Coordinates of C-alpha atoms and ligand atoms in Angstrom, one line a residue:
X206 CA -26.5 5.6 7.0
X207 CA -27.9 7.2 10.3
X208 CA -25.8 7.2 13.2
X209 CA -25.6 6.5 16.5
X210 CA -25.7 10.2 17.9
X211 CA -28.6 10.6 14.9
X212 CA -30.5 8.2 16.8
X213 CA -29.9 9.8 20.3
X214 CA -31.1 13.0 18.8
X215 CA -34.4 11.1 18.0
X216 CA -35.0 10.3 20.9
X217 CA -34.5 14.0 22.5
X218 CA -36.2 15.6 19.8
X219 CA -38.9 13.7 19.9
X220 CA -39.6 15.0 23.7
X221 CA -41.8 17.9 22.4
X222 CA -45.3 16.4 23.9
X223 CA -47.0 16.2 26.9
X224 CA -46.7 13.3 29.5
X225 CA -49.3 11.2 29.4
X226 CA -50.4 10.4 33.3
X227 CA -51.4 6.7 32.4
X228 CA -51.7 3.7 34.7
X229 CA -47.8 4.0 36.0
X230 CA -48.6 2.2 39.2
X231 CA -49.9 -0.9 37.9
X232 CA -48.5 -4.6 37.4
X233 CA -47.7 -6.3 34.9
X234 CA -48.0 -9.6 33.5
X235 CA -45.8 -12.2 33.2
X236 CA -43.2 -14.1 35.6
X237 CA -45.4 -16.4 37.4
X238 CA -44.9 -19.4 39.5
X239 CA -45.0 -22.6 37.0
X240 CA -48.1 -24.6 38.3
X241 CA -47.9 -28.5 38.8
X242 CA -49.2 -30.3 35.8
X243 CA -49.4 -33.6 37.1
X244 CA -51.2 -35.9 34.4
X245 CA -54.4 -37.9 35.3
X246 CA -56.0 -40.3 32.4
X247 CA -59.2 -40.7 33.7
X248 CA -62.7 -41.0 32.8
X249 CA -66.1 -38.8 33.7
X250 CA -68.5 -40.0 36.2
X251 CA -70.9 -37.6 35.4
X252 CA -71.6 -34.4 33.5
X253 CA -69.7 -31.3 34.7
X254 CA -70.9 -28.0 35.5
X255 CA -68.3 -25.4 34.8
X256 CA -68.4 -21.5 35.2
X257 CA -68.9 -19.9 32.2
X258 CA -71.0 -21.2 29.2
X259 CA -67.9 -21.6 26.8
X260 CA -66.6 -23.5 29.4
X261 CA -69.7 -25.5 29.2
X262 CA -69.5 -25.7 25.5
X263 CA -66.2 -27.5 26.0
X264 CA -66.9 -29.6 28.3
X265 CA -70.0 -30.8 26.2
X266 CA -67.4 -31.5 23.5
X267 CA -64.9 -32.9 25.7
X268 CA -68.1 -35.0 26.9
X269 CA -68.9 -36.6 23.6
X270 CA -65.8 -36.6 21.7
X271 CA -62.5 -36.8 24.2
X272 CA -60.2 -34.7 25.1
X273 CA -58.9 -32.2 23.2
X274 CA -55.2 -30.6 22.6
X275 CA -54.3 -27.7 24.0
X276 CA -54.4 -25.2 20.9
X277 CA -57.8 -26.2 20.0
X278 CA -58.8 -25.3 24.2
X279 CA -56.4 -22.2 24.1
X280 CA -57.9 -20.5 20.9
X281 CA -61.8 -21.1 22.1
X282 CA -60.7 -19.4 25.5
X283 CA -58.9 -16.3 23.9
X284 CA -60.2 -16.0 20.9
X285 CA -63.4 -18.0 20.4
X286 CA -66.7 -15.8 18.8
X287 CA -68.4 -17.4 22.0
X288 CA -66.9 -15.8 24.7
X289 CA -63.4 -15.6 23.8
X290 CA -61.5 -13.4 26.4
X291 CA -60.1 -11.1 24.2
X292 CA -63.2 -10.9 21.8
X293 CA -65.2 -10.5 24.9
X294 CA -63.8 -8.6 26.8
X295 CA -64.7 -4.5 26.9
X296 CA -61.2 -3.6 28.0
X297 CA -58.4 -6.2 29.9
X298 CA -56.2 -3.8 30.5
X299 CA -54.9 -1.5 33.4
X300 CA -56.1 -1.2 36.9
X301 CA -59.5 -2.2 36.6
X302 CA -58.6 -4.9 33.9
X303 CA -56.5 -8.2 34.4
X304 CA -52.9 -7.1 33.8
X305 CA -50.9 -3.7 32.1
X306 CA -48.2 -3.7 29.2
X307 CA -45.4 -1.8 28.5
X308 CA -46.6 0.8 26.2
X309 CA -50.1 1.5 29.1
X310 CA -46.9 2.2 31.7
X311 CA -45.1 4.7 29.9
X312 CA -45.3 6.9 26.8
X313 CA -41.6 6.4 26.0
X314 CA -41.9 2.5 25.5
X315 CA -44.3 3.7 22.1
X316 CA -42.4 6.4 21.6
X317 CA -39.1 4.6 21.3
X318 CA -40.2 2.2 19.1
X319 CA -41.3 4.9 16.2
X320 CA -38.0 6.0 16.7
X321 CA -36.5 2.5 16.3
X322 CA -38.9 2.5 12.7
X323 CA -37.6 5.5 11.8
X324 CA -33.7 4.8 12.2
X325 CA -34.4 1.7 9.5
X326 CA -36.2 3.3 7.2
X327 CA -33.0 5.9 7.0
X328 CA -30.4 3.1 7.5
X329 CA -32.5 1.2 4.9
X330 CA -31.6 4.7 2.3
X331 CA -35.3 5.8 3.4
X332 CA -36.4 2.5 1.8
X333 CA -35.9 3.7 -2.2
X334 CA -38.8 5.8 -2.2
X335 CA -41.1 3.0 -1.2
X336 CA -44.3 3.8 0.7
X337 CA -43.9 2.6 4.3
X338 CA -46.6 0.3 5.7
X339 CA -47.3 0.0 9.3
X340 CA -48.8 -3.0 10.4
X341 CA -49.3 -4.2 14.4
X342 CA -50.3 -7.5 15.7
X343 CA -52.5 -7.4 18.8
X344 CA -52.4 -3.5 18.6
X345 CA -54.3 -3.7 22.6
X346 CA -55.7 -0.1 23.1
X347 CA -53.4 1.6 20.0
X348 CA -51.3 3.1 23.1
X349 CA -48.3 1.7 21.7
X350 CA -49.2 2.9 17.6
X351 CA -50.8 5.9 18.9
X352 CA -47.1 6.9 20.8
X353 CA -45.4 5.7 17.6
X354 CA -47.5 8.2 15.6
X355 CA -46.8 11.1 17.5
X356 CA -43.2 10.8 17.0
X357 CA -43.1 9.9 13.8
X358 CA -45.3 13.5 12.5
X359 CA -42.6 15.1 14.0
X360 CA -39.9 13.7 10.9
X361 CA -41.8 14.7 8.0
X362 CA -39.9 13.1 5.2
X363 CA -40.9 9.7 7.1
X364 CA -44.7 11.0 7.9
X365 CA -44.7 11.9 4.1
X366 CA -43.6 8.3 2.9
X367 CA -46.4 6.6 5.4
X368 CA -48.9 5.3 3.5
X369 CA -50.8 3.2 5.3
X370 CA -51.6 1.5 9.1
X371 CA -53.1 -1.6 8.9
X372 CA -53.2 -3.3 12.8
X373 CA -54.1 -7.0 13.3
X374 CA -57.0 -7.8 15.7
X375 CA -59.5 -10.3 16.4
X376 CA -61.2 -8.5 19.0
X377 CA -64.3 -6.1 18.1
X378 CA -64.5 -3.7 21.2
X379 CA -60.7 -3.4 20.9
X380 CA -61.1 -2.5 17.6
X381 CA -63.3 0.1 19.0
X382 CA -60.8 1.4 21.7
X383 CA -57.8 1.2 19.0
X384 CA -60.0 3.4 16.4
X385 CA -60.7 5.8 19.2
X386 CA -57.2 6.6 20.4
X387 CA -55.9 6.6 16.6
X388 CA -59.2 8.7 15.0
X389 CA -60.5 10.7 17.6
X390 CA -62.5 10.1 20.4
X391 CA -66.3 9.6 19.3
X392 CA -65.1 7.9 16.0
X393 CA -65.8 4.2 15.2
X394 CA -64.4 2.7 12.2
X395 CA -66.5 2.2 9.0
X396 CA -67.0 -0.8 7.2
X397 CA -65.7 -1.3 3.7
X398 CA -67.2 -4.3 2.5
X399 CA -64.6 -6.8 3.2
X400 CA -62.4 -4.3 6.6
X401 CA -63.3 -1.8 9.1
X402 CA -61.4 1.4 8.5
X403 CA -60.9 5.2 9.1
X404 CA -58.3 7.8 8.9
X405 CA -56.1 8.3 11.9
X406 CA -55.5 11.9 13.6
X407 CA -51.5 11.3 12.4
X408 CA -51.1 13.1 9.2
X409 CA -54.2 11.6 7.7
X410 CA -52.6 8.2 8.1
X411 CA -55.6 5.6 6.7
X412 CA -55.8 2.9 9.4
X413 CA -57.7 -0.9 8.3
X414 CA -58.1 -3.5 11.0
X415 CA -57.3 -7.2 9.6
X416 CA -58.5 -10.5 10.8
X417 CA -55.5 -12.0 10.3
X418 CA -52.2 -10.9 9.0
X419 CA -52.5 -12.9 5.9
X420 CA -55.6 -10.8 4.9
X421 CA -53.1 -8.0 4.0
X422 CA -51.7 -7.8 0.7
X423 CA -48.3 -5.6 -0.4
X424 CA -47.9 -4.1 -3.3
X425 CA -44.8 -4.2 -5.1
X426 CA -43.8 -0.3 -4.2
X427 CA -44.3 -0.7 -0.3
X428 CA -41.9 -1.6 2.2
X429 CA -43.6 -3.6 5.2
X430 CA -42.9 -2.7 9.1
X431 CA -44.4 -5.3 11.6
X432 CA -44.5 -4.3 15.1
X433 CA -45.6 -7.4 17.9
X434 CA -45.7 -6.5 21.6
X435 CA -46.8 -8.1 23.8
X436 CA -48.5 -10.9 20.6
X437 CA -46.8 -13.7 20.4
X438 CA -47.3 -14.7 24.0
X439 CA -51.5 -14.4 23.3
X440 CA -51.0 -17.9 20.7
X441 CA -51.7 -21.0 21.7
X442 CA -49.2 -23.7 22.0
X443 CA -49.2 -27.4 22.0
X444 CA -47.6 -29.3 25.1
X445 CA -45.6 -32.4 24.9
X446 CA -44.0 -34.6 27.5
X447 CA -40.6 -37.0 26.8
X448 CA -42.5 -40.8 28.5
X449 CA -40.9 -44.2 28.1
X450 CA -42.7 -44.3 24.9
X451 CA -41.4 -41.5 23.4
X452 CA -43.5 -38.2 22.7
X453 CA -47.0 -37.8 24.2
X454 CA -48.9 -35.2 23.2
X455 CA -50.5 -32.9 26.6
X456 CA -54.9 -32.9 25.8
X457 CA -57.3 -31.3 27.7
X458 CA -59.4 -32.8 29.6
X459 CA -62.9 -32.1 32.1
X460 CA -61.3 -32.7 35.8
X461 CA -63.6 -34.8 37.4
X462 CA -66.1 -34.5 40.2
X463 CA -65.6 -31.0 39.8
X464 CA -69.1 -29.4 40.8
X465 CA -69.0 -25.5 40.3
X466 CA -72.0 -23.2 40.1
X467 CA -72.7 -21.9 36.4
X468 CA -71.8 -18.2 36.4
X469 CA -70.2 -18.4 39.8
X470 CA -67.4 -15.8 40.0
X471 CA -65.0 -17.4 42.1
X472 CA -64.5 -20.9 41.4
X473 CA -62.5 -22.9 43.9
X474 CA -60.1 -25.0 41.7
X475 CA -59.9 -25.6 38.0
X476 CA -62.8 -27.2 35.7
X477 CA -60.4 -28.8 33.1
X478 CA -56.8 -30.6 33.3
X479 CA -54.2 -32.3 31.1
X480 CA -54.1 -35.5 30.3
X481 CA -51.6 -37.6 28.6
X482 CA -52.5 -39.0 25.0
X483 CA -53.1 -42.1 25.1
X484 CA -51.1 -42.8 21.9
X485 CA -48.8 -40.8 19.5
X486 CA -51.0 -38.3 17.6
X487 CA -49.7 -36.4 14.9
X488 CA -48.2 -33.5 15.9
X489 CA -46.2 -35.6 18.6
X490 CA -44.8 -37.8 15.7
X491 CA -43.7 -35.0 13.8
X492 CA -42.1 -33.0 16.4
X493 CA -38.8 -34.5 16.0
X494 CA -38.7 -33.4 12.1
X495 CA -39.8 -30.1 13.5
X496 CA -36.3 -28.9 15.0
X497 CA -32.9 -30.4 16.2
X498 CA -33.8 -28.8 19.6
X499 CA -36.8 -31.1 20.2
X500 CA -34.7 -33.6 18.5
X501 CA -31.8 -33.3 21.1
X502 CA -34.9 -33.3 24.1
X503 CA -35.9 -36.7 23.0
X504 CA -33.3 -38.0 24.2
X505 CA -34.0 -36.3 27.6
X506 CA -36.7 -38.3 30.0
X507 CA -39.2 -36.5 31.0
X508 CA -38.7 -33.4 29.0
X509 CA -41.0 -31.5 28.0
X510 CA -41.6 -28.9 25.4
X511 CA -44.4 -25.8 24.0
X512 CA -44.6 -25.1 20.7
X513 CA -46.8 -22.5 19.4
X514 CA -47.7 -23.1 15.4
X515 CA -49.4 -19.9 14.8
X516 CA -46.2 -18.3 15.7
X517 CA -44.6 -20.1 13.0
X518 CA -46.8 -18.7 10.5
X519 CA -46.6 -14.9 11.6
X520 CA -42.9 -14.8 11.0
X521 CA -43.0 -16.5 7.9
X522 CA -44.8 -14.3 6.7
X523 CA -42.7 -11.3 8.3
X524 CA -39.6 -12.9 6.6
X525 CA -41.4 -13.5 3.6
X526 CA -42.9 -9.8 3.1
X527 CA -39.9 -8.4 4.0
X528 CA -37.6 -10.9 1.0
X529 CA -39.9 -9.8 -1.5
X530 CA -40.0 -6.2 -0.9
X531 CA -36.2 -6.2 -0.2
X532 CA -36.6 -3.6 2.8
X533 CA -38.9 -2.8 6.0
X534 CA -38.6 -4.8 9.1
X535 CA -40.1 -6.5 12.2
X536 CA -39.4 -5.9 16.1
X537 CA -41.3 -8.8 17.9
X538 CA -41.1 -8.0 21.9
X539 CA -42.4 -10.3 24.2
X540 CA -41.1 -12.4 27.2
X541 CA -40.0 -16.3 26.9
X542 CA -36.3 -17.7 27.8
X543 CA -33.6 -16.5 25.1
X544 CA -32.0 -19.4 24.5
X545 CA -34.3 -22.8 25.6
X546 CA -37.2 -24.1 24.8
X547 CA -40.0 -23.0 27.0
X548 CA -42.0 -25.8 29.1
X549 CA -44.5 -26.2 31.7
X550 CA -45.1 -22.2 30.9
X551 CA -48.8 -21.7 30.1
X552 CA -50.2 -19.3 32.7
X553 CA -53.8 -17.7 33.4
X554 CA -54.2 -14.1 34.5
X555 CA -57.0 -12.0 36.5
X556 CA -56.9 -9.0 38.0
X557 CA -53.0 -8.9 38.3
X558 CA -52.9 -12.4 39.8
X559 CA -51.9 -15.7 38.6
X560 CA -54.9 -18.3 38.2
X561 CA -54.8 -22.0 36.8
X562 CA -55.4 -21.4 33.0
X563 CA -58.2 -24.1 33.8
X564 CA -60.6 -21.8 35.9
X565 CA -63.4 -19.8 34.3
X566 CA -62.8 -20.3 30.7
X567 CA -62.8 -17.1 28.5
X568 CA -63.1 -15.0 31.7
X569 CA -59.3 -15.1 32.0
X570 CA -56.1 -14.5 29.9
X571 CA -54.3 -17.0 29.3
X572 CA -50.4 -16.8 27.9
X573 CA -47.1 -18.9 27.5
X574 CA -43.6 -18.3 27.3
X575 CA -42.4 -17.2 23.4
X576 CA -39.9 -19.4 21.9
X577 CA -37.2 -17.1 20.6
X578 CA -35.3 -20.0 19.5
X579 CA -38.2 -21.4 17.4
X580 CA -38.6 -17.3 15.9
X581 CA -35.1 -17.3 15.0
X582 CA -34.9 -20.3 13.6
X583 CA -38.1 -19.8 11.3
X584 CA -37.4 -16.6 10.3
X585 CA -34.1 -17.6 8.9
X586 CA -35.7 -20.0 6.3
X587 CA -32.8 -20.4 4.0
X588 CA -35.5 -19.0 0.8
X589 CA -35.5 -15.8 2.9
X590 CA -33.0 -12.8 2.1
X591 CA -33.4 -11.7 5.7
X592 CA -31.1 -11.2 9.0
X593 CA -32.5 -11.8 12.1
X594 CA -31.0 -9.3 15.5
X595 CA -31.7 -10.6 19.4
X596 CA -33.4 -11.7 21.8
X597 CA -32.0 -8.6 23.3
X598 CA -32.6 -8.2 27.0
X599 CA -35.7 -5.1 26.9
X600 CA -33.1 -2.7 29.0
X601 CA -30.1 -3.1 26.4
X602 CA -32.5 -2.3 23.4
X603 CA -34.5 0.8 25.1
X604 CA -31.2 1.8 26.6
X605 CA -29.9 1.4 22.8
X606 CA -32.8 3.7 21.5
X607 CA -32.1 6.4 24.3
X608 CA -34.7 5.8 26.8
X609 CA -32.0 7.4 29.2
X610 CA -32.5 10.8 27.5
X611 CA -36.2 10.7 26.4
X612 CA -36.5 10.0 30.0
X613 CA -34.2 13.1 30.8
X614 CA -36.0 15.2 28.2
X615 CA -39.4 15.0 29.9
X616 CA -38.2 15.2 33.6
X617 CA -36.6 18.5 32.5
X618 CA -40.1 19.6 30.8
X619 CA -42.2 18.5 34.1
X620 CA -40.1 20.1 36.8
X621 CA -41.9 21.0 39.3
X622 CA -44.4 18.8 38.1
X623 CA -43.7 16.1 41.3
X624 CA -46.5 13.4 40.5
X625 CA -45.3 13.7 37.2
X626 CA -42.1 13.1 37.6
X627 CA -42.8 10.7 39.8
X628 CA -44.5 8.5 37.3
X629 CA -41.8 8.8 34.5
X630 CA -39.4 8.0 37.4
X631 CA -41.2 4.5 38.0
X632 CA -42.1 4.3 34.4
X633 CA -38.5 4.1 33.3
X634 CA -37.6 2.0 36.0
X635 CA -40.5 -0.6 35.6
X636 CA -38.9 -0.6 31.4
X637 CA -35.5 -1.0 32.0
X638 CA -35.0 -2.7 35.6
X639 CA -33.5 -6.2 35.4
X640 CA -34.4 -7.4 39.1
X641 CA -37.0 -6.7 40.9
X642 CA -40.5 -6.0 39.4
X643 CA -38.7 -4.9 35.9
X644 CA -39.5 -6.0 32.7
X645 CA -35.8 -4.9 31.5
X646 CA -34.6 -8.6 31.9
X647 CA -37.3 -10.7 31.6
X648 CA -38.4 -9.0 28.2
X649 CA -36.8 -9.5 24.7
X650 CA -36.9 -7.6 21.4
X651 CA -36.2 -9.3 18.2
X652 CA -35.7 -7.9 14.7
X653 CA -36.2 -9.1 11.0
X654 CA -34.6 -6.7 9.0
X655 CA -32.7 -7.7 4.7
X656 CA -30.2 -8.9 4.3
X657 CA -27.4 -6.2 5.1
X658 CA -24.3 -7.9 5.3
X659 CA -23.3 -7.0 8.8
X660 CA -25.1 -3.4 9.9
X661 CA -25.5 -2.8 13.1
X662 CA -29.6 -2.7 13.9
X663 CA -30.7 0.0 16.8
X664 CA -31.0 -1.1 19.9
X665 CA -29.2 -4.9 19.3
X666 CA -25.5 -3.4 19.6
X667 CA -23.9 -6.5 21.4
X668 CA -22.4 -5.4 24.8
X669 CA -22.8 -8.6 26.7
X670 CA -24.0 -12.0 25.8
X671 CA -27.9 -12.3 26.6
X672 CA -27.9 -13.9 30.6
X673 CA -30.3 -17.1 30.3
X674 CA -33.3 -15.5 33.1
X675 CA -33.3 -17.4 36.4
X676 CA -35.5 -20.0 36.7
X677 CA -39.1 -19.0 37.2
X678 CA -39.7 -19.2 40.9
X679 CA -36.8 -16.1 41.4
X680 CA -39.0 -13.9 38.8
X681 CA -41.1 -11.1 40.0
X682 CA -44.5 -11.9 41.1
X683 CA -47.5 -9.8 39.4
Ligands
SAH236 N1 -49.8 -4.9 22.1 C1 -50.7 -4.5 23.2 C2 -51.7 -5.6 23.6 C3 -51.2 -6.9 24.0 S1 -52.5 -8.0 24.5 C4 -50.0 -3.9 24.3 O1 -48.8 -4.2 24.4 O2 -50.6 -3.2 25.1 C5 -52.7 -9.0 23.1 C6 -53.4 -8.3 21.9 O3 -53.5 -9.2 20.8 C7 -54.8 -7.9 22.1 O4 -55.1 -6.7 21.3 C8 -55.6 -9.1 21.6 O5 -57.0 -8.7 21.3 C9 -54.8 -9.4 20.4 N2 -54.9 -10.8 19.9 C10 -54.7 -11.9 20.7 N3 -54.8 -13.0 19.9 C11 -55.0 -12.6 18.6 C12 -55.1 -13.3 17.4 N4 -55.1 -14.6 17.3 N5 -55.3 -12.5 16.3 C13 -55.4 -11.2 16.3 N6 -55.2 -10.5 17.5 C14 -55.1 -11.2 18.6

């Protein structure tokens, strides 16, 4: 079983590259005020103009049919073929784009997490001789696989067992950007007949892009490693609020006497807004069934309560490809409270500011808060052979993986170097602060891994109890 100094050395050795000068300076995403979501029944006067022609495409349907829930408005906006932001958009990220991620601020945040694949695989007796599959979810620009990669060639008996990288995307001209980091610059992936594809400039790795994660099949010989940053958060949720008559689901609705030019950049206030249900709909009558913890906020008036269905099905089927092949593993990180049940969460985001998630639809991001809880509590479906390790707080795991001396490592190599040290100096602090602008607190990793009977997992070594976060007016602004 590899060791904790084995680990540590990982993380040194694997200090042999360059320092990538990437957007260091920029911020980041999350911790935003909670906006007021007061709820207005109400009925049009007239026909809306909103700012984008999705938006007008749901308002038409909003028009005609009535409001509609949340999930159905989220997905259109993100991921919609007509003008979705991600399947829109050239390139969100970074200075220039709406927000930056962990693995666009530093090297190490990628790196780190091959290491943490490769300390399973040897904990997991290099997996019997399986063939290890990568897969990603939401892969952004391939920074994060790209980092991954690097490390991993240098460990040849794991390079040797990859056999495949399969990433997760629904965005074309990401798919572009991830091929081009992973293949080589001018190379665009091919099309198979039913995936794009190519081979990456890692040991020959072949890399297929996926719809959706239930696209992929395993064979029997391969041991699956799922890797989520940053995913989760991207999936729409449903809203519900606790009124005298029990559970009412949250719809959206057109706001009224809203008059905003088509196309207009800046729109003053938001297009859409929530409305109560009028009457249970389904998913409010089965939330109770769903878990004890909406159960338990029943009885609370006024609570309220996110849940996010798609989520659900990812780590079933993380849990379930991981039972049936016995070995591999999946690190979800993301940000969303530890221990309660997100609420009043859903946020949108432009050019490193918060917006109302109801302005320019598909021409912002739009995320919420990930239920830990909820991932926990699927992933440990009793049918599942599988042990689930977190939310860890972001600083305990990367500090658990050695960020400390892969941060040491390539100060030593850039001496002399000052704007290069300078941006691993704020890189590492933007990772692993707790206060303050740093994701170290306000960012958790999770792990699936089999059924071990007790191991410790990298990076999830208890050494204080997981502090709930403050509430969301003392986080960070973007
Ligand atoms: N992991 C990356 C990017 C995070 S942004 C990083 O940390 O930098 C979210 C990513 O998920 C983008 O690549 C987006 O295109 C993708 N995405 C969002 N919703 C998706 C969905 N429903 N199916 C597949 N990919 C999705």
């Amino acid at each position: 079983m590899a060791s904790q100094r084995c680990l540590r050395r990982l993380a040194s050795l694997s200090c042999k590259e360059s320092v990538s000068v990437s957007s260091v300076n920029l911020r980041w995403r999350p911790a935003l005020l909670p906006q007021s979501r007061r709820v207005h029944p109400h009925h049009l006067t007239r026909r809306s103009m909103t700012s984008t022609s999705l938006g007008q495409s749901i308002a038409k349907a909003i028009e005609s049919t009535g409001p509609i829930s949340l999930i159905h408005y989220m997905k259109q906006c993100l991921t919609g073929k007509d003008g979705g932001y991600y399947t829109s958009s050239p390139d969100p990220f970074g200075k220039s784009g709406d927000f930056v991620t962990s693995p666009e601020i530093s090297q190490m945040f990628g790196e780190l997490i091959g290491v943490w694949i490769i300390y399973e695989w040897m904990s997991q007796n290099q997996c019997n001789g399986k063939k290890v599959v990568l897969i990603e979810l939401g892969p952004g620009r391939g920074t994060l696989m790209d980092d991954a990669l690097r490390v991993m060639r240098k460990f040849e008996p794991f390079a040797k067992s990859v056999s495949s990288v399969k990433l997760v995307e629904a965005s074309g001209p990401l798919r572009d950007l991830q091929c081009a980091k992973l293949c080589g610059e001018d190379i665009k992936p091919r099309w198979q007949g039913t995936n794009w594809t190519e081979n990456t400039k890692h040991f020959g790795a072949p890399v297929t892009w996926y719809d959706d994660v239930r696209q992929i099949s395993l064979q029997h010989d391969e041991a699956p490693f799922f890797i989520a940053h940053e995913f989760f958060d991207a999936l729409p949720i449903n809203a519900f609020e606790n009124t005298p008559d029990g559970w009412r689901e949250l719809l959206v609705d057109v706001k009224k006497n809203k008059l905003i030019l088509p196309n207009s950049e800046e729109p003053k206030e938001p297009e859409f807004c929530f409305t109560l249900a009028p009457k249970l709909s389904a998913p409010a009558r089965a939330l109770n069934s769903l878990s004890p913890r909406y159960e338990a906020l029943s009885r609370v008036p006024n609570a309220m309560v996110e849940i996010s269905p798609d989520s659900h099905g990812y780590i079933i089927n993380f849990s379930r490809s991981i039972h049936n092949a016995g070995s591999g593993a999946a690190l979800v990180i993301d940000y969303g409270p530890a221990n309660t049940v997100p609420m009043n969460s859903l946020r949108g985001i432009q050019k490193h500011k918060r917006v109302s998630p109801f302005v320019q639809p598909g021409k912002v991001d739009l995320s919420a808060d990930v239920d830990f809880g909820a991932l926990v509590e699927t992933a440990l479906r009793p049918d599942f052979n599988v042990e689930v390790h977190g939310p860890a707080e972001q600083s305990q795991f990367l500090f658990g993986l050695g960020i400390k001396e892969r941060y040491e490592s390539l100060a030593q190599m850039a001496e002399g170097d000052s704007e290069t040290l300078a941006i691993l100096k704020s890189g590492f602090e933007r990772l692993t602060e707790r206060g303050g602008l740093g994701m170290g607190r306000i960012y958790k990793a999770l792990a699936i891994v089999p059924e071990s009977g007790g191991r410790q997992i990298a990076g999830f070594q208890r050494e204080a109890p997981v502090e709930e976060e403050p509430i969301a007016e003392e986080q960070p602004q973007i």
